[in-house]
Amino acid sequence: MSLQYKISILIFNLQNQLLQTEMFRYIHKCARSTYRTIHSLRQELLKAQGCAYSTSSPNFPGSEHHKPEWTNTPNFILPERGSGIPVYRVLGDDGAVIDGATNPQLSKDECMHMYETMVTLNVMDKILYEAQRHGRISFYMTNFGEEATQVGSAAALDAKDLIWGQYREAGVLMYRGFPLIQFMHQCYGNRKDIGKGRQMPVHYGAKDLHFVTISSTLGTQMPQAVGSAYSYKMQGNGQCVVCFFGDGAASEGDAHGALNFAATLECPIVFICRNNGYAISTPTHEQYRGDGIASRGVGYGVATLRVNGNDIFAVYNGVKEAREMAVRENRPVLVEAMTYRIGHHSTSDDSSAYRSLDEISYWEQEGNPTKKLEAYLIQQGYWTSEQTEQMLKSKRKEVLTAFAEAENEKIGPMTEAYNDVYDVLPQRIQRQLEETKEHFRKYKDKYSNLDKFES
Amino acid sequence: MAAASTAFKKLIGNFGPVLRRCFPSVQVQVSRNAHFKFVEDTPDPNLGDNSFFSLIILIEMYNREKNLVQSIADALDYTLAQDPSAIIFGEDVAFGGVFRCTVGLEEKYGKQRIFNTPICEQGIVAFGIGAAAVGTTAIAEIQFADYIFPAFDQLVNEGAKFRYRSGNEFDCGRLTVRAPCGAVGHGALYHSQSVEAFFSHSPGLKIVVPRGPIQAKGLLRSCIQDDNPCLFFEPKVLYRSAIEQVPVDDYLVPLSQADVVREGSDVTMIGYGTQLHVLKEVAEMAQEQLQVSCEVIDLQTVLPWDEDTVYKSVIKTGKCLVSHEAPITSGFGAELAASIQSECFLHLEAPVVRVCGPDTPFPHVYEQFIIPDKWRCLDALKKLVDY
């Protein structure tokens, strides 16, 4: 390197230092005075246009997006009851497409895939619910009544759209092709469970199916989903993110953060709220006093639609349009699916303690989403009631076979309790594992069921 | 008179680095009533250096002089330049941040990569978890560590357990959360807290606290590259007062590795962050006044911490003092003391001493009565030596 070069570096460095000190201050000062000038010019301009502060219309920065007018009377905005946001439907009670509503014109195969998923989900729910009652698995949560919300939205999405769920979305996973046996492996927590037997039953997850692993903490997935959506926008991969949650979870602070972040950061995300009337025992009138969850979307600047969650075509049309809007405009969309939780909250809950059996049976009969789709299929000539019996039988057999297989599978080794806390096993946890192994070598006879575990 | 004094201060402010370089004995008082004395480290030549000519070295040294804010900004700048997926977000980060750690980054890398979020800590951390889960290097900022608690659920129940609960299908290892922490002289209850112990009880997280600009840059780069969610707590009192020769190159300081800052044979003193400077001074005082040789260890990573270095030192010295600003009960010192006692019992000549904050909230005007300053540490050290 030449001496001139070295000297030029030297001079450059000195200049740099100057910039960092006096020059910086000077520039800062200039910028401030420029800002003042611009501000006063803006005021002049506003005056010239006749809309300066306190004249024709308010120009507070806090409401600049919605351009409100002045009013001379103190008119409170009263939350209207009895005339809430309408519920979008496509199918009538008889399963026929209502006049004026758009039939999504799904092919026979597509319709059958949706129907089969709903039936299978139903059969699996019944068997696993019973299995829990018999003490064969520790816990379960059914999807009764919400099959259309799950399957209808899954069908409307691209298979690569990322799903963040709450726990009552097994139908989405099933629609995407998650094998029956994997559901069973998870509920048994055996060595073939993707989650390595660490979480409670129904906490499914599948990376290849773009379904993020469920966690018990309510609402936490909502702002996380927004982060994923932001990444998808940056990656420009044409996919959107879909976040499911219940009406109860919407009361969590995380739900507020999620909707607000999604709107201000312009994220391609579809929020799907399963409003099934209850959060365990808490009815919605103890959960909120506004017009459901949909009315909040508007407050956050989020495009919003309310659909009949028991009408699979309404869910399908609504979510399909929501997805397109989200991806096309990089904006969040909220879909509130009105439905009813026909089953108990979970196997640890007896819902007859807080609601009437009449109410449940009403929804089981009148609002049953699977029956509604079946009626449509029969009308189209795709299906007959006799075939339903056959399908139920064969699905029952499939589920039971998978169930038995999973039950007989060994559970993973004790090492799996210590792995994956970090990407690599830290020394301290390694030592704790060794201590545990040593302990079990000594006290093998004091613990039960050790033969169920892989060694 | 006032004008002259302002002018003088301005001069000192601008030429402080030069003055310090020419007259190393002149201490420029940067922080009023600071309870510690920052003595800069000599950078480890292994961390990367590209000087080649004595005069140039001098000038370059002058230029590489960076405070903690600048070294953090430097680490962030490197990250954004090297990793096109990296994003930085939080409250007020776009204009440069309330502590100026993100100055100039928005202009350089665009609004899509450096952006403000609404004021909602749980949202910020969760947003980072979600972004990290799909391959984005997410660097979140919580404006003060005191305000990280709304995100406690997201960090402890979600971020920390993400990999474990999914059987390693999903993880949020690309998340780093930065937050200013520690006493600052007048921060009172909600601008002074040291929150590391709350999170040290949460397997799955990494917690890092640097002691100065050189360490901060390398440790922050390591946190960002590490495949686990990391909490990076920046002692804010050092933001401007700590100035060092920060290597220009990109470099990593390994996590879960403590740094023996000063070797000694009589007592081991363990700390991290600002408190390390207190301990360094105490070690000097102990040498001069008591002829006691102290080994000072900067833990650097609070979780998972470097047991080997700590035990090795305590086995050698036989006596140990642990110190942190956070309250003593269930503070991280408790973990250190208990572990040391169980691992080094036969080598200990005295019980492990903890010099920490009291079990009170952090007060405004009474800060000097609660901070574990050098006199408290020295006094505890005297008792320890005489045990």
PDB file of C-alpha atoms in Angstrom, chain B residues 124-384:
ATOM      1  CA  ILE B 124     -43.318  -7.386  20.609  1.00  0.00           C
ATOM      2  CA  VAL B 125     -41.870 -10.601  21.994  1.00  0.00           C
ATOM      3  CA  ALA B 126     -44.610 -12.766  20.481  1.00  0.00           C
ATOM      4  CA  PHE B 127     -44.144 -11.082  17.115  1.00  0.00           C
ATOM      5  CA  GLY B 128     -40.458 -11.963  17.359  1.00  0.00           C
ATOM      6  CA  ILE B 129     -41.205 -15.578  18.258  1.00  0.00           C
ATOM      7  CA  GLY B 130     -43.526 -15.932  15.270  1.00  0.00           C
ATOM      8  CA  ALA B 131     -41.064 -14.319  12.884  1.00  0.00           C
ATOM      9  CA  ALA B 132     -38.193 -16.443  14.196  1.00  0.00           C
ATOM     10  CA  ALA B 133     -40.294 -19.599  13.834  1.00  0.00           C
ATOM     11  CA  VAL B 134     -40.393 -19.117  10.066  1.00  0.00           C
ATOM     12  CA  GLY B 135     -36.734 -18.313   9.523  1.00  0.00           C
ATOM     13  CA  THR B 136     -36.418 -14.603  10.245  1.00  0.00           C
ATOM     14  CA  THR B 137     -33.626 -13.305  12.448  1.00  0.00           C
ATOM     15  CA  ALA B 138     -35.756 -11.310  14.844  1.00  0.00           C
ATOM     16  CA  ILE B 139     -34.129  -8.734  17.112  1.00  0.00           C
ATOM     17  CA  ALA B 140     -36.714  -7.276  19.467  1.00  0.00           C
ATOM     18  CA  GLU B 141     -36.127  -4.357  21.778  1.00  0.00           C
ATOM     19  CA  ILE B 142     -37.890  -3.896  25.091  1.00  0.00           C
ATOM     20  CA  GLN B 143     -37.376  -0.257  26.015  1.00  0.00           C
ATOM     21  CA  PHE B 144     -36.425  -1.013  29.644  1.00  0.00           C
ATOM     22  CA  ALA B 145     -35.936  -4.427  31.253  1.00  0.00           C
ATOM     23  CA  ASP B 146     -38.448  -3.170  33.859  1.00  0.00           C
ATOM     24  CA  TYR B 147     -41.134  -3.402  31.167  1.00  0.00           C
ATOM     25  CA  ILE B 148     -40.361  -6.932  30.057  1.00  0.00           C
ATOM     26  CA  PHE B 149     -42.883  -8.450  32.468  1.00  0.00           C
ATOM     27  CA  PRO B 150     -45.923  -8.065  30.202  1.00  0.00           C
ATOM     28  CA  ALA B 151     -43.953 -10.376  27.904  1.00  0.00           C
ATOM     29  CA  PHE B 152     -43.093 -12.820  30.700  1.00  0.00           C
ATOM     30  CA  ASP B 153     -45.690 -15.327  29.517  1.00  0.00           C
ATOM     31  CA  GLN B 154     -44.465 -15.113  25.945  1.00  0.00           C
ATOM     32  CA  LEU B 155     -40.843 -15.580  26.987  1.00  0.00           C
ATOM     33  CA  VAL B 156     -41.275 -18.239  29.640  1.00  0.00           C
ATOM     34  CA  ASN B 157     -44.240 -20.268  28.393  1.00  0.00           C
ATOM     35  CA  GLU B 158     -43.741 -19.785  24.693  1.00  0.00           C
ATOM     36  CA  GLY B 159     -40.237 -18.776  23.590  1.00  0.00           C
ATOM     37  CA  ALA B 160     -38.394 -20.932  26.109  1.00  0.00           C
ATOM     38  CA  LYS B 161     -40.485 -24.047  25.499  1.00  0.00           C
ATOM     39  CA  PHE B 162     -41.049 -23.759  21.768  1.00  0.00           C
ATOM     40  CA  ARG B 163     -38.457 -26.287  20.654  1.00  0.00           C
ATOM     41  CA  TYR B 164     -39.015 -28.749  23.484  1.00  0.00           C
ATOM     42  CA  ARG B 165     -42.772 -28.958  23.219  1.00  0.00           C
ATOM     43  CA  SER B 166     -42.778 -29.472  19.449  1.00  0.00           C
ATOM     44  CA  GLY B 167     -40.203 -32.274  19.579  1.00  0.00           C
ATOM     45  CA  ASN B 168     -37.776 -29.961  17.739  1.00  0.00           C
ATOM     46  CA  GLU B 169     -40.211 -29.561  14.819  1.00  0.00           C
ATOM     47  CA  PHE B 170     -40.391 -25.817  15.433  1.00  0.00           C
ATOM     48  CA  ASP B 171     -38.123 -23.434  17.309  1.00  0.00           C
ATOM     49  CA  CYS B 172     -37.654 -19.717  17.795  1.00  0.00           C
ATOM     50  CA  GLY B 173     -33.888 -19.868  18.094  1.00  0.00           C
ATOM     51  CA  ARG B 174     -33.470 -16.878  15.825  1.00  0.00           C
ATOM     52  CA  LEU B 175     -35.021 -14.551  18.393  1.00  0.00           C
ATOM     53  CA  THR B 176     -32.941 -12.114  20.419  1.00  0.00           C
ATOM     54  CA  VAL B 177     -34.548  -9.714  22.871  1.00  0.00           C
ATOM     55  CA  ARG B 178     -32.454  -6.705  23.875  1.00  0.00           C
ATOM     56  CA  ALA B 179     -33.330  -4.648  26.928  1.00  0.00           C
ATOM     57  CA  PRO B 180     -31.520  -1.932  28.909  1.00  0.00           C
ATOM     58  CA  CYS B 181     -31.176  -2.978  32.539  1.00  0.00           C
ATOM     59  CA  GLY B 182     -29.653  -2.032  35.855  1.00  0.00           C
ATOM     60  CA  ALA B 183     -29.235   0.995  38.087  1.00  0.00           C
ATOM     61  CA  VAL B 184     -28.671   4.358  36.456  1.00  0.00           C
ATOM     62  CA  GLY B 185     -28.459   6.753  39.408  1.00  0.00           C
ATOM     63  CA  HIS B 186     -31.995   8.109  39.354  1.00  0.00           C
ATOM     64  CA  GLY B 187     -34.119   5.463  37.621  1.00  0.00           C
ATOM     65  CA  ALA B 188     -36.190   4.558  40.671  1.00  0.00           C
ATOM     66  CA  LEU B 189     -38.548   1.596  40.550  1.00  0.00           C
ATOM     67  CA  TYR B 190     -39.123   1.173  36.851  1.00  0.00           C
ATOM     68  CA  HIS B 191     -35.930   2.277  35.161  1.00  0.00           C
ATOM     69  CA  SER B 192     -33.407   0.413  37.318  1.00  0.00           C
ATOM     70  CA  GLN B 193     -34.353  -3.227  37.652  1.00  0.00           C
ATOM     71  CA  SER B 194     -32.104  -6.202  37.067  1.00  0.00           C
ATOM     72  CA  VAL B 195     -34.526  -8.904  36.022  1.00  0.00           C
ATOM     73  CA  GLU B 196     -32.199 -11.760  35.031  1.00  0.00           C
ATOM     74  CA  ALA B 197     -33.095 -14.067  37.918  1.00  0.00           C
ATOM     75  CA  PHE B 198     -36.768 -14.220  36.930  1.00  0.00           C
ATOM     76  CA  PHE B 199     -35.764 -15.649  33.580  1.00  0.00           C
ATOM     77  CA  SER B 200     -32.916 -17.803  34.859  1.00  0.00           C
ATOM     78  CA  HIS B 201     -35.612 -20.128  36.233  1.00  0.00           C
ATOM     79  CA  SER B 202     -36.830 -20.796  32.717  1.00  0.00           C
ATOM     80  CA  PRO B 203     -35.065 -23.632  30.874  1.00  0.00           C
ATOM     81  CA  GLY B 204     -34.777 -22.922  27.167  1.00  0.00           C
ATOM     82  CA  LEU B 205     -33.723 -19.277  27.400  1.00  0.00           C
ATOM     83  CA  LYS B 206     -30.223 -17.873  27.275  1.00  0.00           C
ATOM     84  CA  ILE B 207     -29.471 -14.771  29.321  1.00  0.00           C
ATOM     85  CA  VAL B 208     -26.490 -12.582  28.625  1.00  0.00           C
ATOM     86  CA  VAL B 209     -25.227  -9.412  30.345  1.00  0.00           C
ATOM     87  CA  PRO B 210     -22.120  -7.695  28.916  1.00  0.00           C
ATOM     88  CA  ARG B 211     -19.750  -5.569  31.001  1.00  0.00           C
ATOM     89  CA  GLY B 212     -18.554  -3.166  28.314  1.00  0.00           C
ATOM     90  CA  PRO B 213     -18.443  -2.281  24.621  1.00  0.00           C
ATOM     91  CA  ILE B 214     -15.932  -4.944  23.505  1.00  0.00           C
ATOM     92  CA  GLN B 215     -17.812  -7.765  25.184  1.00  0.00           C
ATOM     93  CA  ALA B 216     -21.201  -6.356  24.185  1.00  0.00           C
ATOM     94  CA  LYS B 217     -20.503  -6.420  20.476  1.00  0.00           C
ATOM     95  CA  GLY B 218     -19.174  -9.983  20.482  1.00  0.00           C
ATOM     96  CA  LEU B 219     -21.797 -11.313  22.865  1.00  0.00           C
ATOM     97  CA  LEU B 220     -24.675  -9.667  21.025  1.00  0.00           C
ATOM     98  CA  ARG B 221     -23.429 -11.125  17.737  1.00  0.00           C
ATOM     99  CA  SER B 222     -23.280 -14.535  19.427  1.00  0.00           C
ATOM    100  CA  CYS B 223     -26.821 -14.131  20.786  1.00  0.00           C
ATOM    101  CA  ILE B 224     -28.126 -13.221  17.354  1.00  0.00           C
ATOM    102  CA  GLN B 225     -26.394 -16.183  15.724  1.00  0.00           C
ATOM    103  CA  ASP B 226     -27.221 -18.624  18.508  1.00  0.00           C
ATOM    104  CA  ASP B 227     -29.994 -21.075  17.722  1.00  0.00           C
ATOM    105  CA  ASN B 228     -31.847 -20.453  20.989  1.00  0.00           C
ATOM    106  CA  PRO B 229     -33.973 -17.502  22.150  1.00  0.00           C
ATOM    107  CA  CYS B 230     -31.621 -15.086  23.928  1.00  0.00           C
ATOM    108  CA  LEU B 231     -32.212 -12.247  26.348  1.00  0.00           C
ATOM    109  CA  PHE B 232     -29.504  -9.619  26.077  1.00  0.00           C
ATOM    110  CA  PHE B 233     -29.555  -7.200  29.003  1.00  0.00           C
ATOM    111  CA  GLU B 234     -27.563  -4.020  28.439  1.00  0.00           C
ATOM    112  CA  PRO B 235     -26.425  -2.151  31.575  1.00  0.00           C
ATOM    113  CA  LYS B 236     -27.729   1.254  30.570  1.00  0.00           C
ATOM    114  CA  VAL B 237     -25.477   3.210  32.926  1.00  0.00           C
ATOM    115  CA  LEU B 238     -22.607   2.024  30.722  1.00  0.00           C
ATOM    116  CA  TYR B 239     -24.255   3.120  27.468  1.00  0.00           C
ATOM    117  CA  ARG B 240     -22.261   6.341  27.297  1.00  0.00           C
ATOM    118  CA  SER B 241     -19.846   6.087  30.175  1.00  0.00           C
ATOM    119  CA  ALA B 242     -18.096   2.900  29.033  1.00  0.00           C
ATOM    120  CA  ILE B 243     -15.703   3.625  26.167  1.00  0.00           C
ATOM    121  CA  GLU B 244     -13.295   1.071  24.749  1.00  0.00           C
ATOM    122  CA  GLN B 245     -11.273   0.206  21.672  1.00  0.00           C
ATOM    123  CA  VAL B 246     -13.844  -1.976  19.968  1.00  0.00           C
ATOM    124  CA  PRO B 247     -12.352  -4.122  17.188  1.00  0.00           C
ATOM    125  CA  VAL B 248     -13.614  -3.043  13.807  1.00  0.00           C
ATOM    126  CA  ASP B 249     -14.075  -6.578  12.511  1.00  0.00           C
ATOM    127  CA  ASP B 250     -17.034  -8.784  13.145  1.00  0.00           C
ATOM    128  CA  TYR B 251     -16.272 -11.170  16.002  1.00  0.00           C
ATOM    129  CA  LEU B 252     -18.023 -13.479  18.425  1.00  0.00           C
ATOM    130  CA  VAL B 253     -17.557 -13.798  22.162  1.00  0.00           C
ATOM    131  CA  PRO B 254     -18.786 -17.289  23.070  1.00  0.00           C
ATOM    132  CA  LEU B 255     -21.892 -17.744  25.217  1.00  0.00           C
ATOM    133  CA  SER B 256     -21.923 -19.808  28.408  1.00  0.00           C
ATOM    134  CA  GLN B 257     -18.315 -18.910  28.955  1.00  0.00           C
ATOM    135  CA  ALA B 258     -17.219 -16.814  31.906  1.00  0.00           C
ATOM    136  CA  ASP B 259     -14.285 -14.450  31.623  1.00  0.00           C
ATOM    137  CA  VAL B 260     -11.564 -14.346  34.259  1.00  0.00           C
ATOM    138  CA  VAL B 261     -10.997 -10.603  34.185  1.00  0.00           C
ATOM    139  CA  ARG B 262      -8.356 -10.551  36.890  1.00  0.00           C
ATOM    140  CA  GLU B 263      -6.403 -13.458  38.240  1.00  0.00           C
ATOM    141  CA  GLY B 264      -5.882 -13.871  41.945  1.00  0.00           C
ATOM    142  CA  SER B 265      -5.260 -16.472  44.600  1.00  0.00           C
ATOM    143  CA  ASP B 266      -7.110 -15.527  47.810  1.00  0.00           C
ATOM    144  CA  VAL B 267     -10.758 -14.853  46.957  1.00  0.00           C
ATOM    145  CA  THR B 268     -12.964 -15.383  43.897  1.00  0.00           C
ATOM    146  CA  MET B 269     -15.386 -12.554  43.160  1.00  0.00           C
ATOM    147  CA  ILE B 270     -18.183 -13.221  40.670  1.00  0.00           C
ATOM    148  CA  GLY B 271     -20.422 -10.671  39.016  1.00  0.00           C
ATOM    149  CA  TYR B 272     -21.699  -9.432  35.689  1.00  0.00           C
ATOM    150  CA  GLY B 273     -22.694  -6.205  33.989  1.00  0.00           C
ATOM    151  CA  THR B 274     -21.961  -2.943  35.818  1.00  0.00           C
ATOM    152  CA  GLN B 275     -21.294  -4.789  39.057  1.00  0.00           C
ATOM    153  CA  LEU B 276     -18.189  -6.270  37.502  1.00  0.00           C
ATOM    154  CA  HIS B 277     -16.578  -2.836  37.471  1.00  0.00           C
ATOM    155  CA  VAL B 278     -17.391  -2.441  41.136  1.00  0.00           C
ATOM    156  CA  LEU B 279     -15.717  -5.787  41.807  1.00  0.00           C
ATOM    157  CA  LYS B 280     -12.668  -4.857  39.727  1.00  0.00           C
ATOM    158  CA  GLU B 281     -12.207  -1.738  41.815  1.00  0.00           C
ATOM    159  CA  VAL B 282     -12.741  -3.704  45.008  1.00  0.00           C
ATOM    160  CA  ALA B 283     -10.057  -6.140  43.883  1.00  0.00           C
ATOM    161  CA  GLU B 284      -7.632  -3.243  43.443  1.00  0.00           C
ATOM    162  CA  MET B 285      -8.537  -1.795  46.821  1.00  0.00           C
ATOM    163  CA  ALA B 286      -8.151  -5.205  48.417  1.00  0.00           C
ATOM    164  CA  GLN B 287      -4.706  -5.579  46.903  1.00  0.00           C
ATOM    165  CA  GLU B 288      -3.574  -2.159  48.059  1.00  0.00           C
ATOM    166  CA  GLN B 289      -5.224  -1.972  51.468  1.00  0.00           C
ATOM    167  CA  LEU B 290      -5.382  -5.602  52.560  1.00  0.00           C
ATOM    168  CA  GLN B 291      -2.764  -7.310  50.376  1.00  0.00           C
ATOM    169  CA  VAL B 292      -5.486  -9.719  49.352  1.00  0.00           C
ATOM    170  CA  SER B 293      -5.297 -11.138  45.850  1.00  0.00           C
ATOM    171  CA  CYS B 294      -8.756 -11.362  44.263  1.00  0.00           C
ATOM    172  CA  GLU B 295      -9.739 -13.297  41.195  1.00  0.00           C
ATOM    173  CA  VAL B 296     -12.572 -11.479  39.393  1.00  0.00           C
ATOM    174  CA  ILE B 297     -14.883 -13.456  37.130  1.00  0.00           C
ATOM    175  CA  ASP B 298     -17.360 -11.918  34.719  1.00  0.00           C
ATOM    176  CA  LEU B 299     -20.068 -14.532  34.352  1.00  0.00           C
ATOM    177  CA  GLN B 300     -21.265 -12.921  31.060  1.00  0.00           C
ATOM    178  CA  THR B 301     -23.875 -15.603  30.425  1.00  0.00           C
ATOM    179  CA  VAL B 302     -26.286 -16.019  33.322  1.00  0.00           C
ATOM    180  CA  LEU B 303     -28.085 -18.965  31.739  1.00  0.00           C
ATOM    181  CA  PRO B 304     -26.733 -21.555  31.013  1.00  0.00           C
ATOM    182  CA  TRP B 305     -23.768 -20.373  33.108  1.00  0.00           C
ATOM    183  CA  ASP B 306     -20.166 -21.505  32.981  1.00  0.00           C
ATOM    184  CA  GLU B 307     -19.791 -23.827  35.944  1.00  0.00           C
ATOM    185  CA  ASP B 308     -16.295 -25.058  35.092  1.00  0.00           C
ATOM    186  CA  THR B 309     -14.598 -21.667  35.236  1.00  0.00           C
ATOM    187  CA  VAL B 310     -16.357 -20.757  38.466  1.00  0.00           C
ATOM    188  CA  TYR B 311     -15.624 -24.042  40.282  1.00  0.00           C
ATOM    189  CA  LYS B 312     -12.034 -24.091  39.089  1.00  0.00           C
ATOM    190  CA  SER B 313     -11.464 -20.643  40.513  1.00  0.00           C
ATOM    191  CA  VAL B 314     -13.204 -21.311  43.843  1.00  0.00           C
ATOM    192  CA  ILE B 315     -11.323 -24.584  44.259  1.00  0.00           C
ATOM    193  CA  LYS B 316      -8.123 -22.586  43.827  1.00  0.00           C
ATOM    194  CA  THR B 317      -8.962 -19.660  46.129  1.00  0.00           C
ATOM    195  CA  GLY B 318     -11.205 -21.373  48.688  1.00  0.00           C
ATOM    196  CA  LYS B 319     -13.292 -18.249  49.236  1.00  0.00           C
ATOM    197  CA  CYS B 320     -16.021 -16.700  47.146  1.00  0.00           C
ATOM    198  CA  LEU B 321     -18.015 -13.493  46.986  1.00  0.00           C
ATOM    199  CA  VAL B 322     -20.951 -13.136  44.629  1.00  0.00           C
ATOM    200  CA  SER B 323     -22.440  -9.766  43.832  1.00  0.00           C
ATOM    201  CA  HIS B 324     -25.331  -8.348  41.814  1.00  0.00           C
ATOM    202  CA  GLU B 325     -27.611  -5.319  41.865  1.00  0.00           C
ATOM    203  CA  ALA B 326     -30.820  -7.355  41.969  1.00  0.00           C
ATOM    204  CA  PRO B 327     -32.435  -8.170  45.348  1.00  0.00           C
ATOM    205  CA  ILE B 328     -30.680 -10.911  47.272  1.00  0.00           C
ATOM    206  CA  THR B 329     -33.570 -13.300  47.899  1.00  0.00           C
ATOM    207  CA  SER B 330     -33.758 -15.753  45.001  1.00  0.00           C
ATOM    208  CA  GLY B 331     -31.380 -13.579  43.023  1.00  0.00           C
ATOM    209  CA  PHE B 332     -28.980 -15.354  40.691  1.00  0.00           C
ATOM    210  CA  GLY B 333     -26.359 -15.190  43.432  1.00  0.00           C
ATOM    211  CA  ALA B 334     -28.388 -17.751  45.343  1.00  0.00           C
ATOM    212  CA  GLU B 335     -27.998 -20.211  42.492  1.00  0.00           C
ATOM    213  CA  LEU B 336     -24.276 -19.543  42.284  1.00  0.00           C
ATOM    214  CA  ALA B 337     -23.759 -19.839  46.033  1.00  0.00           C
ATOM    215  CA  ALA B 338     -25.738 -23.061  46.312  1.00  0.00           C
ATOM    216  CA  SER B 339     -23.987 -24.652  43.345  1.00  0.00           C
ATOM    217  CA  ILE B 340     -20.544 -23.599  44.548  1.00  0.00           C
ATOM    218  CA  GLN B 341     -21.262 -24.945  47.993  1.00  0.00           C
ATOM    219  CA  SER B 342     -22.329 -28.316  46.659  1.00  0.00           C
ATOM    220  CA  GLU B 343     -19.500 -28.618  44.139  1.00  0.00           C
ATOM    221  CA  CYS B 344     -16.587 -27.075  46.059  1.00  0.00           C
ATOM    222  CA  PHE B 345     -17.524 -27.907  49.656  1.00  0.00           C
ATOM    223  CA  LEU B 346     -14.203 -29.482  50.626  1.00  0.00           C
ATOM    224  CA  HIS B 347     -12.249 -26.566  49.208  1.00  0.00           C
ATOM    225  CA  LEU B 348     -14.261 -23.789  50.821  1.00  0.00           C
ATOM    226  CA  GLU B 349     -12.647 -22.073  53.785  1.00  0.00           C
ATOM    227  CA  ALA B 350     -15.656 -19.829  54.446  1.00  0.00           C
ATOM    228  CA  PRO B 351     -19.327 -19.676  53.457  1.00  0.00           C
ATOM    229  CA  VAL B 352     -20.015 -18.077  50.082  1.00  0.00           C
ATOM    230  CA  VAL B 353     -20.886 -14.419  50.616  1.00  0.00           C
ATOM    231  CA  ARG B 354     -23.551 -12.587  48.641  1.00  0.00           C
ATOM    232  CA  VAL B 355     -23.401  -8.804  48.313  1.00  0.00           C
ATOM    233  CA  CYS B 356     -26.599  -7.840  46.551  1.00  0.00           C
ATOM    234  CA  GLY B 357     -29.447  -5.367  46.525  1.00  0.00           C
ATOM    235  CA  PRO B 358     -31.804  -5.562  49.517  1.00  0.00           C
ATOM    236  CA  ASP B 359     -35.247  -7.130  49.277  1.00  0.00           C
ATOM    237  CA  THR B 360     -36.917  -3.817  48.477  1.00  0.00           C
ATOM    238  CA  PRO B 361     -38.126  -2.198  45.301  1.00  0.00           C
ATOM    239  CA  PHE B 362     -35.531   0.102  43.731  1.00  0.00           C
ATOM    240  CA  PRO B 363     -35.977   3.579  45.306  1.00  0.00           C
ATOM    241  CA  HIS B 364     -35.380   6.999  43.784  1.00  0.00           C
ATOM    242  CA  VAL B 365     -33.562   9.269  46.227  1.00  0.00           C
ATOM    243  CA  TYR B 366     -32.186   6.428  48.361  1.00  0.00           C
ATOM    244  CA  GLU B 367     -30.255   4.657  45.642  1.00  0.00           C
ATOM    245  CA  GLN B 368     -26.901   4.945  47.427  1.00  0.00           C
ATOM    246  CA  PHE B 369     -28.339   3.139  50.430  1.00  0.00           C
ATOM    247  CA  ILE B 370     -29.348   0.066  48.509  1.00  0.00           C
ATOM    248  CA  ILE B 371     -26.761  -0.370  45.799  1.00  0.00           C
ATOM    249  CA  PRO B 372     -24.082  -3.009  46.525  1.00  0.00           C
ATOM    250  CA  ASP B 373     -21.273  -0.498  45.996  1.00  0.00           C
ATOM    251  CA  LYS B 374     -17.525  -0.949  46.433  1.00  0.00           C
ATOM    252  CA  TRP B 375     -17.550  -0.120  50.148  1.00  0.00           C
ATOM    253  CA  ARG B 376     -20.146  -2.765  50.889  1.00  0.00           C
ATOM    254  CA  CYS B 377     -18.271  -5.250  48.758  1.00  0.00           C
ATOM    255  CA  LEU B 378     -14.959  -4.341  50.350  1.00  0.00           C
ATOM    256  CA  ASP B 379     -16.429  -4.676  53.817  1.00  0.00           C
ATOM    257  CA  ALA B 380     -17.891  -8.060  52.992  1.00  0.00           C
ATOM    258  CA  LEU B 381     -14.576  -9.064  51.490  1.00  0.00           C
ATOM    259  CA  LYS B 382     -12.727  -8.064  54.696  1.00  0.00           C
ATOM    260  CA  LYS B 383     -15.062 -10.220  56.760  1.00  0.00           C
ATOM    261  CA  LEU B 384     -14.666 -13.062  54.297  1.00  0.00           C
TER     262      LEU B 384
END
